[in-house]
Coordinates of C-alpha atoms (C1' of nucleotides) in Angstrom, one line a residue:
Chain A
X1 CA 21.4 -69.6 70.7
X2 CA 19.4 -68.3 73.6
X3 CA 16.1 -66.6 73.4
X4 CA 16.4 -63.0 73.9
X5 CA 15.0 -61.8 77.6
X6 CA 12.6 -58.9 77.4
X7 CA 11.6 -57.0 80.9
X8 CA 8.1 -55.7 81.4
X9 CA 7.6 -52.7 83.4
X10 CA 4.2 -51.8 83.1
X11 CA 1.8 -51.4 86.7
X12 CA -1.4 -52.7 85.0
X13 CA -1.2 -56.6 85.6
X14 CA -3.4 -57.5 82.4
X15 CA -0.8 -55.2 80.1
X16 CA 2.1 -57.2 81.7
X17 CA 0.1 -60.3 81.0
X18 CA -0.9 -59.5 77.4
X19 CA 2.6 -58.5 76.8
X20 CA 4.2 -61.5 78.2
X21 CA 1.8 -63.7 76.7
X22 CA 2.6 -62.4 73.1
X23 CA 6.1 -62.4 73.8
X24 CA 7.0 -65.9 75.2
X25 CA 4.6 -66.8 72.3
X26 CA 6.9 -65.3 70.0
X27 CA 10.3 -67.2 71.6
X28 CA 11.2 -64.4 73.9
X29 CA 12.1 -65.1 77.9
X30 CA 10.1 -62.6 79.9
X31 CA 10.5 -60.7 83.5
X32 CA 7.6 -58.5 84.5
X33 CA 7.8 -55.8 87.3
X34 CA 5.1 -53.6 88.1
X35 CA 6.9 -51.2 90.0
X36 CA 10.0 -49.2 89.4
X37 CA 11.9 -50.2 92.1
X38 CA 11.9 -54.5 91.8
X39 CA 12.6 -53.5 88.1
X40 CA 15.9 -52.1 89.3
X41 CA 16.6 -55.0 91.3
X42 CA 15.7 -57.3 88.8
X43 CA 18.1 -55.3 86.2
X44 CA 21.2 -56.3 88.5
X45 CA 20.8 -60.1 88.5
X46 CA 20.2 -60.5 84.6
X47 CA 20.8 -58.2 81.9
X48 CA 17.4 -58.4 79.8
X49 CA 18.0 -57.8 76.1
X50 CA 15.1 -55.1 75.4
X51 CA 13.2 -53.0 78.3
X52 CA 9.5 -52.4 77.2
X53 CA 9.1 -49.3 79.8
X54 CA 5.6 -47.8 80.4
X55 CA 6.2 -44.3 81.3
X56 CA 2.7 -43.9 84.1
X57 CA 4.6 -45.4 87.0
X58 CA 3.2 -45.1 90.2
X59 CA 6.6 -44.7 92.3
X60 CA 9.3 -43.4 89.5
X61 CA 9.4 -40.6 86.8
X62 CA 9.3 -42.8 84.0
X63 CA 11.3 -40.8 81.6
X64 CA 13.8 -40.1 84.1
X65 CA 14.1 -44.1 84.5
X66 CA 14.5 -43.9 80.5
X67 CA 17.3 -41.9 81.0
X68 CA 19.3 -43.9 83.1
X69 CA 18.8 -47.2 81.4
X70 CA 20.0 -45.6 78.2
X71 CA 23.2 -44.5 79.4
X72 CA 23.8 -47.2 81.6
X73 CA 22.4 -50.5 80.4
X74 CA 23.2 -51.8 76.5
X75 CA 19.8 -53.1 76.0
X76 CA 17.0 -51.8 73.6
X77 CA 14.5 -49.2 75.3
X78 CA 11.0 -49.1 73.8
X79 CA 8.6 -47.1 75.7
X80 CA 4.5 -48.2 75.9
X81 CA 2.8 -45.3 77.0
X82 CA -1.0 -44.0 76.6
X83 CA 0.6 -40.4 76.2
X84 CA 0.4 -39.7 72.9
X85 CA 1.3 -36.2 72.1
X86 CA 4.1 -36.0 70.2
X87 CA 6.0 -33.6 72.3
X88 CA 6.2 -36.8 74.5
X89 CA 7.3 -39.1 72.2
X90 CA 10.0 -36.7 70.9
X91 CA 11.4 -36.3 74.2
X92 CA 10.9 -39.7 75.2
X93 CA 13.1 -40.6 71.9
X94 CA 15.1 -37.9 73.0
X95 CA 16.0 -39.1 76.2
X96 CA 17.6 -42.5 74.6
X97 CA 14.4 -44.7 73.9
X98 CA 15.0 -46.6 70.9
X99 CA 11.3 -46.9 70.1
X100 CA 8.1 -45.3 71.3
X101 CA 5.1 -47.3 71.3
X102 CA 1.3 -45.8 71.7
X103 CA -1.5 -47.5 74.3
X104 CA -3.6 -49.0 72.9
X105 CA -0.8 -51.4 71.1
X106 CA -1.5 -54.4 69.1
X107 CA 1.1 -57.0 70.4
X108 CA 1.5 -58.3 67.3
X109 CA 3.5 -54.9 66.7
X110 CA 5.2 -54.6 69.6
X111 CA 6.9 -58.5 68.7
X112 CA 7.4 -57.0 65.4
X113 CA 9.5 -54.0 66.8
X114 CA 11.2 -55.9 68.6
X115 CA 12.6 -58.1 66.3
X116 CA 13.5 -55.3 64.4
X117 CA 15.9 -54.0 67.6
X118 CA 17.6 -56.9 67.8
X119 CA 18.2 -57.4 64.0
X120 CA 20.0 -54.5 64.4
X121 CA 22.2 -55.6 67.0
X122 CA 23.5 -58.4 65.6
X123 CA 22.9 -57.8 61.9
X124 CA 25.7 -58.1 60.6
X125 CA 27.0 -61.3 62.3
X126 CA 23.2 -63.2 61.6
X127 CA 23.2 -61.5 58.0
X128 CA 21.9 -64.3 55.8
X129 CA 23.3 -64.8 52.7
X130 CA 20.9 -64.2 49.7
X131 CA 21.0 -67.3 48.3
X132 CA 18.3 -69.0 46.0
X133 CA 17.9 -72.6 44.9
X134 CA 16.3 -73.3 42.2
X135 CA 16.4 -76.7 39.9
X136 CA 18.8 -78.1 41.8
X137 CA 21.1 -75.0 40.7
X138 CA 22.1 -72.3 44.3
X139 CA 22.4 -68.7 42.9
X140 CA 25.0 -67.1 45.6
X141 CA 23.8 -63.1 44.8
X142 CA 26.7 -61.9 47.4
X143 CA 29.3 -63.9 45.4
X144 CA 28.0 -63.9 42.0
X145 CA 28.2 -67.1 42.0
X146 CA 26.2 -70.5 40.7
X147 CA 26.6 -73.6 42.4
X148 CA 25.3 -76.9 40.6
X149 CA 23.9 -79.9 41.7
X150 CA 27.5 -81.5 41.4
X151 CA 29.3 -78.9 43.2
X152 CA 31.1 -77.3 40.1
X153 CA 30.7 -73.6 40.2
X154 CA 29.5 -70.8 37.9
X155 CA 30.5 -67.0 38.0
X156 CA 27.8 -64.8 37.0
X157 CA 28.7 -61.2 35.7
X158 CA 26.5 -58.5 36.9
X159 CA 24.4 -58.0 34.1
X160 CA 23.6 -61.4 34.3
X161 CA 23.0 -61.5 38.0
X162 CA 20.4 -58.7 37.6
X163 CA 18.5 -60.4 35.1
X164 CA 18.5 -63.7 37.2
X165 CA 17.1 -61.5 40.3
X166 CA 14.5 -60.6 38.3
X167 CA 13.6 -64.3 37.7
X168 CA 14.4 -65.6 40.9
X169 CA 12.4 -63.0 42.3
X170 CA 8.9 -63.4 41.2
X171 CA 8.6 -67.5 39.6
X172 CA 6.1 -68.9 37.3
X173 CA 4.6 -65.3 36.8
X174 CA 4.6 -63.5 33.6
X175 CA 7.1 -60.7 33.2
X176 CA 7.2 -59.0 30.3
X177 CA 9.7 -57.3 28.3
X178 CA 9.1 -53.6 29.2
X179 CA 9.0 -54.8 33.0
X180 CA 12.1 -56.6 32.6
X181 CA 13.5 -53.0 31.2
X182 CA 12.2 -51.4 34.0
X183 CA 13.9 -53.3 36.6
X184 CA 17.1 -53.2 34.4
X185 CA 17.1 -49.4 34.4
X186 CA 17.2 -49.4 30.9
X187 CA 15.5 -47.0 28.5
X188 CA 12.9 -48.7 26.6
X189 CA 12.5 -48.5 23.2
X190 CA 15.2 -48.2 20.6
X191 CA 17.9 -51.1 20.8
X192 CA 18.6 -51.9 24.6
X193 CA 16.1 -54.9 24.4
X194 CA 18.3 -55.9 22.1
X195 CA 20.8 -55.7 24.8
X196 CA 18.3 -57.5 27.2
X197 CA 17.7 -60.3 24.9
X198 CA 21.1 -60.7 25.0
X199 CA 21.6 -60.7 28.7
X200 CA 19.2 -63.5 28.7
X201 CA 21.0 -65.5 26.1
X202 CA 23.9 -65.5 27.9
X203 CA 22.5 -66.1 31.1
X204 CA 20.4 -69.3 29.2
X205 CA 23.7 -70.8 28.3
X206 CA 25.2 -71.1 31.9
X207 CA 22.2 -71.9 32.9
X208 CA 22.9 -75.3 30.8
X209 CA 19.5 -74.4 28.7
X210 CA 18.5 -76.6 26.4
X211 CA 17.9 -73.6 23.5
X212 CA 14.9 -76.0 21.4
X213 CA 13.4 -77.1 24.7
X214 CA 14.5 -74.7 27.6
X215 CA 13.2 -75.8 30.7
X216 CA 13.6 -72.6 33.3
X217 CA 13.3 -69.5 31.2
X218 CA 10.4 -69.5 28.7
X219 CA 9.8 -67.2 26.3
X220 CA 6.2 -66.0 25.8
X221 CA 6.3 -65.3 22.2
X222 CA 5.3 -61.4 21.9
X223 CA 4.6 -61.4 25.6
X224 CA 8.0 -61.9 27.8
X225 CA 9.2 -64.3 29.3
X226 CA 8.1 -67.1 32.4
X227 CA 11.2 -68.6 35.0
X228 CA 9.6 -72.4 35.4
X229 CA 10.9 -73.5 38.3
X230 CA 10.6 -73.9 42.2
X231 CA 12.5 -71.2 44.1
X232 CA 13.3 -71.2 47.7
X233 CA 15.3 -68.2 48.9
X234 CA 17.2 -68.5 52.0
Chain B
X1 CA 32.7 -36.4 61.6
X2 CA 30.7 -35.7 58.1
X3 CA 26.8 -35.2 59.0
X4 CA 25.0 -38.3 58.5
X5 CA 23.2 -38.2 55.1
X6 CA 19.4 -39.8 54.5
X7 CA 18.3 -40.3 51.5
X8 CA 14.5 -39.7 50.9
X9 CA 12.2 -41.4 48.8
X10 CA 8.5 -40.2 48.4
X11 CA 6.3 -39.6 45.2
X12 CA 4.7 -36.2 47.0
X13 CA 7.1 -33.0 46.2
X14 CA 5.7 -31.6 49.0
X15 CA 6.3 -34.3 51.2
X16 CA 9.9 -34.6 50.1
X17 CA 10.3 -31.0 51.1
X18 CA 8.7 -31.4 54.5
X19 CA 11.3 -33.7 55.3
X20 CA 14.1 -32.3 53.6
X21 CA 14.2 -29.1 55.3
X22 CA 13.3 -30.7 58.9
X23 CA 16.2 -33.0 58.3
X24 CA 18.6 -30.7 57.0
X25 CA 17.6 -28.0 59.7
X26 CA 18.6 -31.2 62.0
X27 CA 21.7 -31.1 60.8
X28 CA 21.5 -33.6 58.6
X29 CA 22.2 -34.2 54.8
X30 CA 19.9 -35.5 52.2
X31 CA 19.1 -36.6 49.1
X32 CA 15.8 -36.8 47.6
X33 CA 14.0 -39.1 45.1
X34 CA 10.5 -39.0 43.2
X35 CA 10.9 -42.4 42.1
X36 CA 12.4 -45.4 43.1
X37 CA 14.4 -46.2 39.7
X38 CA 16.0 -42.6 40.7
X39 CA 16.6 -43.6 44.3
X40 CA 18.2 -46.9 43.4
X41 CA 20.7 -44.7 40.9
X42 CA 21.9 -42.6 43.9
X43 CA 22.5 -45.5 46.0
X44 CA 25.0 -46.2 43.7
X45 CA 26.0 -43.1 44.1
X46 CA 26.7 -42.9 47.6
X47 CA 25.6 -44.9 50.4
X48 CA 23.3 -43.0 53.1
X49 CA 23.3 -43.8 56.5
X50 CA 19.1 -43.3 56.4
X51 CA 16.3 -44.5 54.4
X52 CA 13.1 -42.9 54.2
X53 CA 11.1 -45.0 52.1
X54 CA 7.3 -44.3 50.9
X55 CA 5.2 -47.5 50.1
X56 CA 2.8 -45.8 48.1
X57 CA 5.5 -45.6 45.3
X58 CA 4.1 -45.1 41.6
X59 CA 6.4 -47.2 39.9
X60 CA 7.9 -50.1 41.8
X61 CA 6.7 -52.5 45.0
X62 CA 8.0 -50.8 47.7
X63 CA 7.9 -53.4 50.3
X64 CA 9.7 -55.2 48.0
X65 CA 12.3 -52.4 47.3
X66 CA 12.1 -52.5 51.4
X67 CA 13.6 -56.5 51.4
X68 CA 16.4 -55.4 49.3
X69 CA 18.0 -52.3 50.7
X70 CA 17.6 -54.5 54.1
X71 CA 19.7 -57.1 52.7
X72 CA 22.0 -55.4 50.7
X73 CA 22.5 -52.0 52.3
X74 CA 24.1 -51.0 55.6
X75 CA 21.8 -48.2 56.1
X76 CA 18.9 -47.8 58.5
X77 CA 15.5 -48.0 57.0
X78 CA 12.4 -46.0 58.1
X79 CA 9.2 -46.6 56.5
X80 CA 6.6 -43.4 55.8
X81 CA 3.2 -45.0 54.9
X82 CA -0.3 -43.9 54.6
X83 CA -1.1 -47.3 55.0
X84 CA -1.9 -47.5 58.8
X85 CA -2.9 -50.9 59.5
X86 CA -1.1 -53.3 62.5
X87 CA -0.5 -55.7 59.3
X88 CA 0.8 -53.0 57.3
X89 CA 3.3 -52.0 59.9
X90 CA 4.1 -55.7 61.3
X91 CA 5.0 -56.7 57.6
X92 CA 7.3 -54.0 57.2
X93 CA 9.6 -54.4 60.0
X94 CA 9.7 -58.1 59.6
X95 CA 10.4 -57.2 55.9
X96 CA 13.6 -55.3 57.2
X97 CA 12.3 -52.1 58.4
X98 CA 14.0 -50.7 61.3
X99 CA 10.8 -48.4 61.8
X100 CA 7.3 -47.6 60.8
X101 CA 6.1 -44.1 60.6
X102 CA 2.2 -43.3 59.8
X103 CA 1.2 -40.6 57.6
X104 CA 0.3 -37.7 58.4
X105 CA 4.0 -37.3 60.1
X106 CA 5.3 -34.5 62.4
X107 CA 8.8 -34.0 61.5
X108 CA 10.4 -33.3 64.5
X109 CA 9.5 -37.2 65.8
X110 CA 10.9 -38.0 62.3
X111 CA 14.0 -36.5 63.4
X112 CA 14.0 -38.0 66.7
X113 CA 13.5 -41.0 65.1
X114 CA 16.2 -41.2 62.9
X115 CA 18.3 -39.9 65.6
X116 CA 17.7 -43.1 67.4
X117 CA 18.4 -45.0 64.7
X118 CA 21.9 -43.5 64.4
X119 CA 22.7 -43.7 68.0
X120 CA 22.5 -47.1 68.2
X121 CA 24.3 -47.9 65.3
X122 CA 26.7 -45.1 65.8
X123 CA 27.2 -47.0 69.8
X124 CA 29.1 -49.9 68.1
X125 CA 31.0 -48.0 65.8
X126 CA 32.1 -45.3 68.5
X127 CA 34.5 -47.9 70.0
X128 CA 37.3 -47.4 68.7
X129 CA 38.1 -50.4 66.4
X130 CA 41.6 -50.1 65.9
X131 CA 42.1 -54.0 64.3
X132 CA 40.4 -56.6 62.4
X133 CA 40.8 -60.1 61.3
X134 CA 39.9 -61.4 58.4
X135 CA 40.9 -64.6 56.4
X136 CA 43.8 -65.2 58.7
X137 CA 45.1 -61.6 58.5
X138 CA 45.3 -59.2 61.1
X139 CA 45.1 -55.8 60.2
X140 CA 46.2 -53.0 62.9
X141 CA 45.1 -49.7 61.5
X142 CA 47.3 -47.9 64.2
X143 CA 50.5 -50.1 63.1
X144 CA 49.7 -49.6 59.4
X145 CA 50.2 -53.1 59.6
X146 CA 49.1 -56.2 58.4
X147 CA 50.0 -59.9 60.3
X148 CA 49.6 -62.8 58.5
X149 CA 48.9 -65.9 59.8
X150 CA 52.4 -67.3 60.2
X151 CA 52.8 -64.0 62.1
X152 CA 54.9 -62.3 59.0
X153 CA 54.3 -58.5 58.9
X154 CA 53.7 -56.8 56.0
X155 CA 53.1 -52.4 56.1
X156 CA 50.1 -51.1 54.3
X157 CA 50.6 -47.2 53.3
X158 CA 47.8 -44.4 54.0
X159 CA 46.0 -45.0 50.9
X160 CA 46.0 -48.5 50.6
X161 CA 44.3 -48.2 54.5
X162 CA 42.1 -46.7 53.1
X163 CA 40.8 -48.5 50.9
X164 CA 40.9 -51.8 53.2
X165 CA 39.2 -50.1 55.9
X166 CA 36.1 -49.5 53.5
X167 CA 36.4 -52.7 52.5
X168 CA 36.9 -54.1 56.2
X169 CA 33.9 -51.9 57.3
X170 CA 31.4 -53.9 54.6
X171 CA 32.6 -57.0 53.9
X172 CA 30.1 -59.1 51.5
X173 CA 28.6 -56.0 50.3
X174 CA 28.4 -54.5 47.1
X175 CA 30.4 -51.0 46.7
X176 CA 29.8 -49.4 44.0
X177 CA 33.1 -47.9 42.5
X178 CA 30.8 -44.0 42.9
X179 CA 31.0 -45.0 46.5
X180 CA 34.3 -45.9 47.2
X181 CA 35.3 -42.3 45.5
X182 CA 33.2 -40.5 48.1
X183 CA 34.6 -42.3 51.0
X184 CA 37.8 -41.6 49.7
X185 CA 37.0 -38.1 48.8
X186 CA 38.4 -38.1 45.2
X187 CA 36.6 -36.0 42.8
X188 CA 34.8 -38.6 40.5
X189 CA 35.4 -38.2 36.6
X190 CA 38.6 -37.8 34.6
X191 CA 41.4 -39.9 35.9
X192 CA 40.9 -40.3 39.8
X193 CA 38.7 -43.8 38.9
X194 CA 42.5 -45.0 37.7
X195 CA 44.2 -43.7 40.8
X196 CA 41.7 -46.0 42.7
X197 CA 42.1 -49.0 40.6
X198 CA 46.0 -49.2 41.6
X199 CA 45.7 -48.5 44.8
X200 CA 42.7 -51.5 45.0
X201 CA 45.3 -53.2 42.4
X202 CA 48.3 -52.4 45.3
X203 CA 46.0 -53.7 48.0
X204 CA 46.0 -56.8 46.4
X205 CA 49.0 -57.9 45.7
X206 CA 50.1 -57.0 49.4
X207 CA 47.2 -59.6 50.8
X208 CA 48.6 -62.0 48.1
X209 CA 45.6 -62.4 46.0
X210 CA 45.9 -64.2 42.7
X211 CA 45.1 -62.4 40.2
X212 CA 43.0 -64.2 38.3
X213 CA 41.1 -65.4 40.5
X214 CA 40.6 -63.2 43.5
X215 CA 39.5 -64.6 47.0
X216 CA 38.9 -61.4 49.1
X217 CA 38.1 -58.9 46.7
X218 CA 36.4 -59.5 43.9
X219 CA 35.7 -57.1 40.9
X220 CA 32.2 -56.4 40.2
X221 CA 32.6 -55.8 36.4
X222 CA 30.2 -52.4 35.7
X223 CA 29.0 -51.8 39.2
X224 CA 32.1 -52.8 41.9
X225 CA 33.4 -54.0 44.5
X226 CA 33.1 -56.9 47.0
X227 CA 34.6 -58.1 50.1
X228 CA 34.5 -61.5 50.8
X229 CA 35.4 -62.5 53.6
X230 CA 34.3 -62.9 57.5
X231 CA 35.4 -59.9 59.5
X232 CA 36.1 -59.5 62.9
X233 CA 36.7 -56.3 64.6
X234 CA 38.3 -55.7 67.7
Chain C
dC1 C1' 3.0 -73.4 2.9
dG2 C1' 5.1 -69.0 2.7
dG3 C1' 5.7 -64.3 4.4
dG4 C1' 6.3 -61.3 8.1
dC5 C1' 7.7 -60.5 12.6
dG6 C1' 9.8 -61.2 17.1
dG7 C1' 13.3 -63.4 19.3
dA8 C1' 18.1 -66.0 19.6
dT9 C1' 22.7 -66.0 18.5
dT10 C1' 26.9 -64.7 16.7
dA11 C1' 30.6 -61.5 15.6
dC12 C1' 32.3 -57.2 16.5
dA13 C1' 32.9 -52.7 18.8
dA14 C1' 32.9 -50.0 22.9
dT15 C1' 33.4 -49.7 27.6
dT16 C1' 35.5 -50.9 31.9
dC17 C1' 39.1 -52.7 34.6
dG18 C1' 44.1 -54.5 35.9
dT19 C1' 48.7 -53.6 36.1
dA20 C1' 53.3 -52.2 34.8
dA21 C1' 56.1 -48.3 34.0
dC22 C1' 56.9 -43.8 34.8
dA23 C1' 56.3 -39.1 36.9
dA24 C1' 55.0 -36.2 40.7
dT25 C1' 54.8 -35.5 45.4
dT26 C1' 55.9 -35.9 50.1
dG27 C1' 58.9 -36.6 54.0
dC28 C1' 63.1 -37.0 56.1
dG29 C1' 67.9 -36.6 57.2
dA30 C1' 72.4 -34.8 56.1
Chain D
dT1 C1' 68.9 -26.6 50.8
dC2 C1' 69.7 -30.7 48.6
dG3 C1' 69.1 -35.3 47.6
dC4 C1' 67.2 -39.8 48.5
dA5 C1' 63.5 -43.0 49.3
dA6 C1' 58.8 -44.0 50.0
dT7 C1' 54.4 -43.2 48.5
dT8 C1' 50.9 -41.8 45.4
dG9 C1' 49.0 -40.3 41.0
dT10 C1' 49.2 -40.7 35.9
dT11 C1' 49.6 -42.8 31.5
dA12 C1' 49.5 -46.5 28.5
dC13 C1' 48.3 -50.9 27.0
dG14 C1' 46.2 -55.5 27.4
dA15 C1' 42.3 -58.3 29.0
dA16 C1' 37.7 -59.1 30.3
dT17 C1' 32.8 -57.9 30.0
dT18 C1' 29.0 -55.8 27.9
dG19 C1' 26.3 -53.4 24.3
dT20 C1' 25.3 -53.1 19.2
dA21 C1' 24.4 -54.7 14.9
dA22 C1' 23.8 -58.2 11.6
dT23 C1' 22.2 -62.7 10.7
dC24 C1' 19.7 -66.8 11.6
dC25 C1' 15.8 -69.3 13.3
dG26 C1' 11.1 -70.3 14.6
dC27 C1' 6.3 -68.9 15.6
dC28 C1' 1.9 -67.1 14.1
dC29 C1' -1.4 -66.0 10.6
dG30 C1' -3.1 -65.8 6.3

DNA sequence: CGGGCGGATTACAATTCGTAACAATTGCGA
DNA sequence: TCGCAATTGTTACGAATTGTAATCCGCCCG
């Protein structure tokens, strides 16, 4: 998979350098322009992936430039400008930026956003499964389904899959019974924790559990309960 | 075209109002939510296109609550925070955010905001995606027809396009059975839910599906459906 | 060492879902 | 207009999952 390409069109030379720096550091390719019109020319032999577009250009109205590459070019617009109002960044938004970014700008932000451009893009295709291993066990959350070490496989009923998120998802930390009700959406009190306990029981015995000596869900007597257990999510 | 709906989730009435009539002057409808075990019922509800989401929630982890609807939800997810920090904000967009707005907010660049957010995604699904493959069918919506691989034809009615196109339009998700009504704008209660399960049940046997052990979709006992399946429109 | 209490497990009841058979509706052509 | 066929909704019943209640087991404290 390539790295994404991001253009730079920014006239200050230590913007375009803090940018490019942060960027290439990040995995992206860069192009820098400092003017308009070699931006335009650059734009016709590659395609760049995101435009980060200041909008106090020297030779161009910048939101006019905005405008164009919206309509005509498929890549992410995110405009770095030092005007802050937000009357600007409404109509800069407006205009078919997909982000608005204020001077001064941490780059560390400006990676971060975008990331989140692409991920958009391409979302659904890069979509990672929500999978967990655990104890040589692999919790498949989209399929509701466990796979163990020797390759046999497991269904998991809903119930049960919410209570083994709830494991899965904070490890070797405490979580007590009214937590777990809370995350279940149950009502506390009366005889749901009945209910819970037996979620849990069920959940135990696919889990293989040993009932005498379990060795992945432990119950805290009068406390709640512990997942022992490496997790790696993925 | 319905408007798009966001769903708001903030622990300040008067936030939730703020937005709510900024948005729905926009055009827009929403939904809003005090607490996050609330917000997560309405999801099941119906799916929003929009997510405004308040860290600062009272009872649950919101950048956690974040992770999830990024995974498991289609819908674009703005973050509202108090919490101003570059850290703050780089950590929710890698988390899945697809943006980070600081409190205090004006609500119109709310609203351009989101509208951004919709254009883009609205982009891809503004082609007009007449076919998809899937499993080594072809379904052409336009045909009411579905190819198989050995290139036998088998015709799908109205309803039962339906319901594949939702399917078809997000595969390995969860859709809740509340969901499916809405998009197939059945009044939910008495008897419709039955009317859905045959024409799901009818699906089924037209794609060949055994019964008891369903490849493409599979029965989420007590919350819905799933798609499995890669999906390739065209 | 025994009683009380909290949790685990089992059996059973309630809910939810699948599908077959039938009824209602729609669309079409004679 | 009538009748036929295709589609869709409705009802009924069986199967699977989940909650509830009853019972059993084991921990903690005196």
């Amino acid at each position: 998979m390539k790295p994404p390409h991001v253009a730079i069109l920014d006239d200050e030379p230590e913007v375009r350098r803090m940018l490019s720096d942060a960027l290439e550091e990040a995995g992206f390719r860069t192009t820098s322009y400092g003017r308009a019109a070699e931006f335009e020319i650059g734009l016709k032999r590659s395609a760049p992936d995101v435009c980060l577009v200041d909008l106090g250009l020297p030779d161009r109205d910048g939101l006019a430039l905005v405008h164009r590459l919206a309509l005509e070019s498929g890549a992410a617009i995110i405009i770095i400008s030092g005007r802050a109002q937000v009357q600007d960044r409404v109509t800069g938004l407006e205009l078919g930026a997909d982000d608005y970014i204020i001077k001064p700008f941490d780059p560390a932000e400006v990676v971060a956003r975008i990331r989140a451009r692409l991920r958009k893009g391409r979302a659904e295709a890069e979509r990672v499964l929500q999978t967990a291993r655990f104890a040589g066990w692999v919790a498949q959350f989209d399929r509701y389904l466990l796979v163990a070490a020797d390759g046999s496989e497991v269904p998991f009923s809903h119930a049960e899959g919410e209570v083994l998120r709830i494991f899965l998802e904070s490890p070797k930390r405490l979580i007590t019974r009214a937590q777990m009700q809370e995350s279940l959406g149950g009502a506390a009190g009366d005889s749901f924790d009945r209910a819970m306990d037996v979620r849990i029981s069920r959940l135990r015995t696919k889990l293989g559990e040993d009932p005498k000596n379990p060795r992945l869900i432990k119950t805290i007597y009068g406390a709640g309960y512990i997942f022992l257990g490496e997790v790696v999510w993925s």
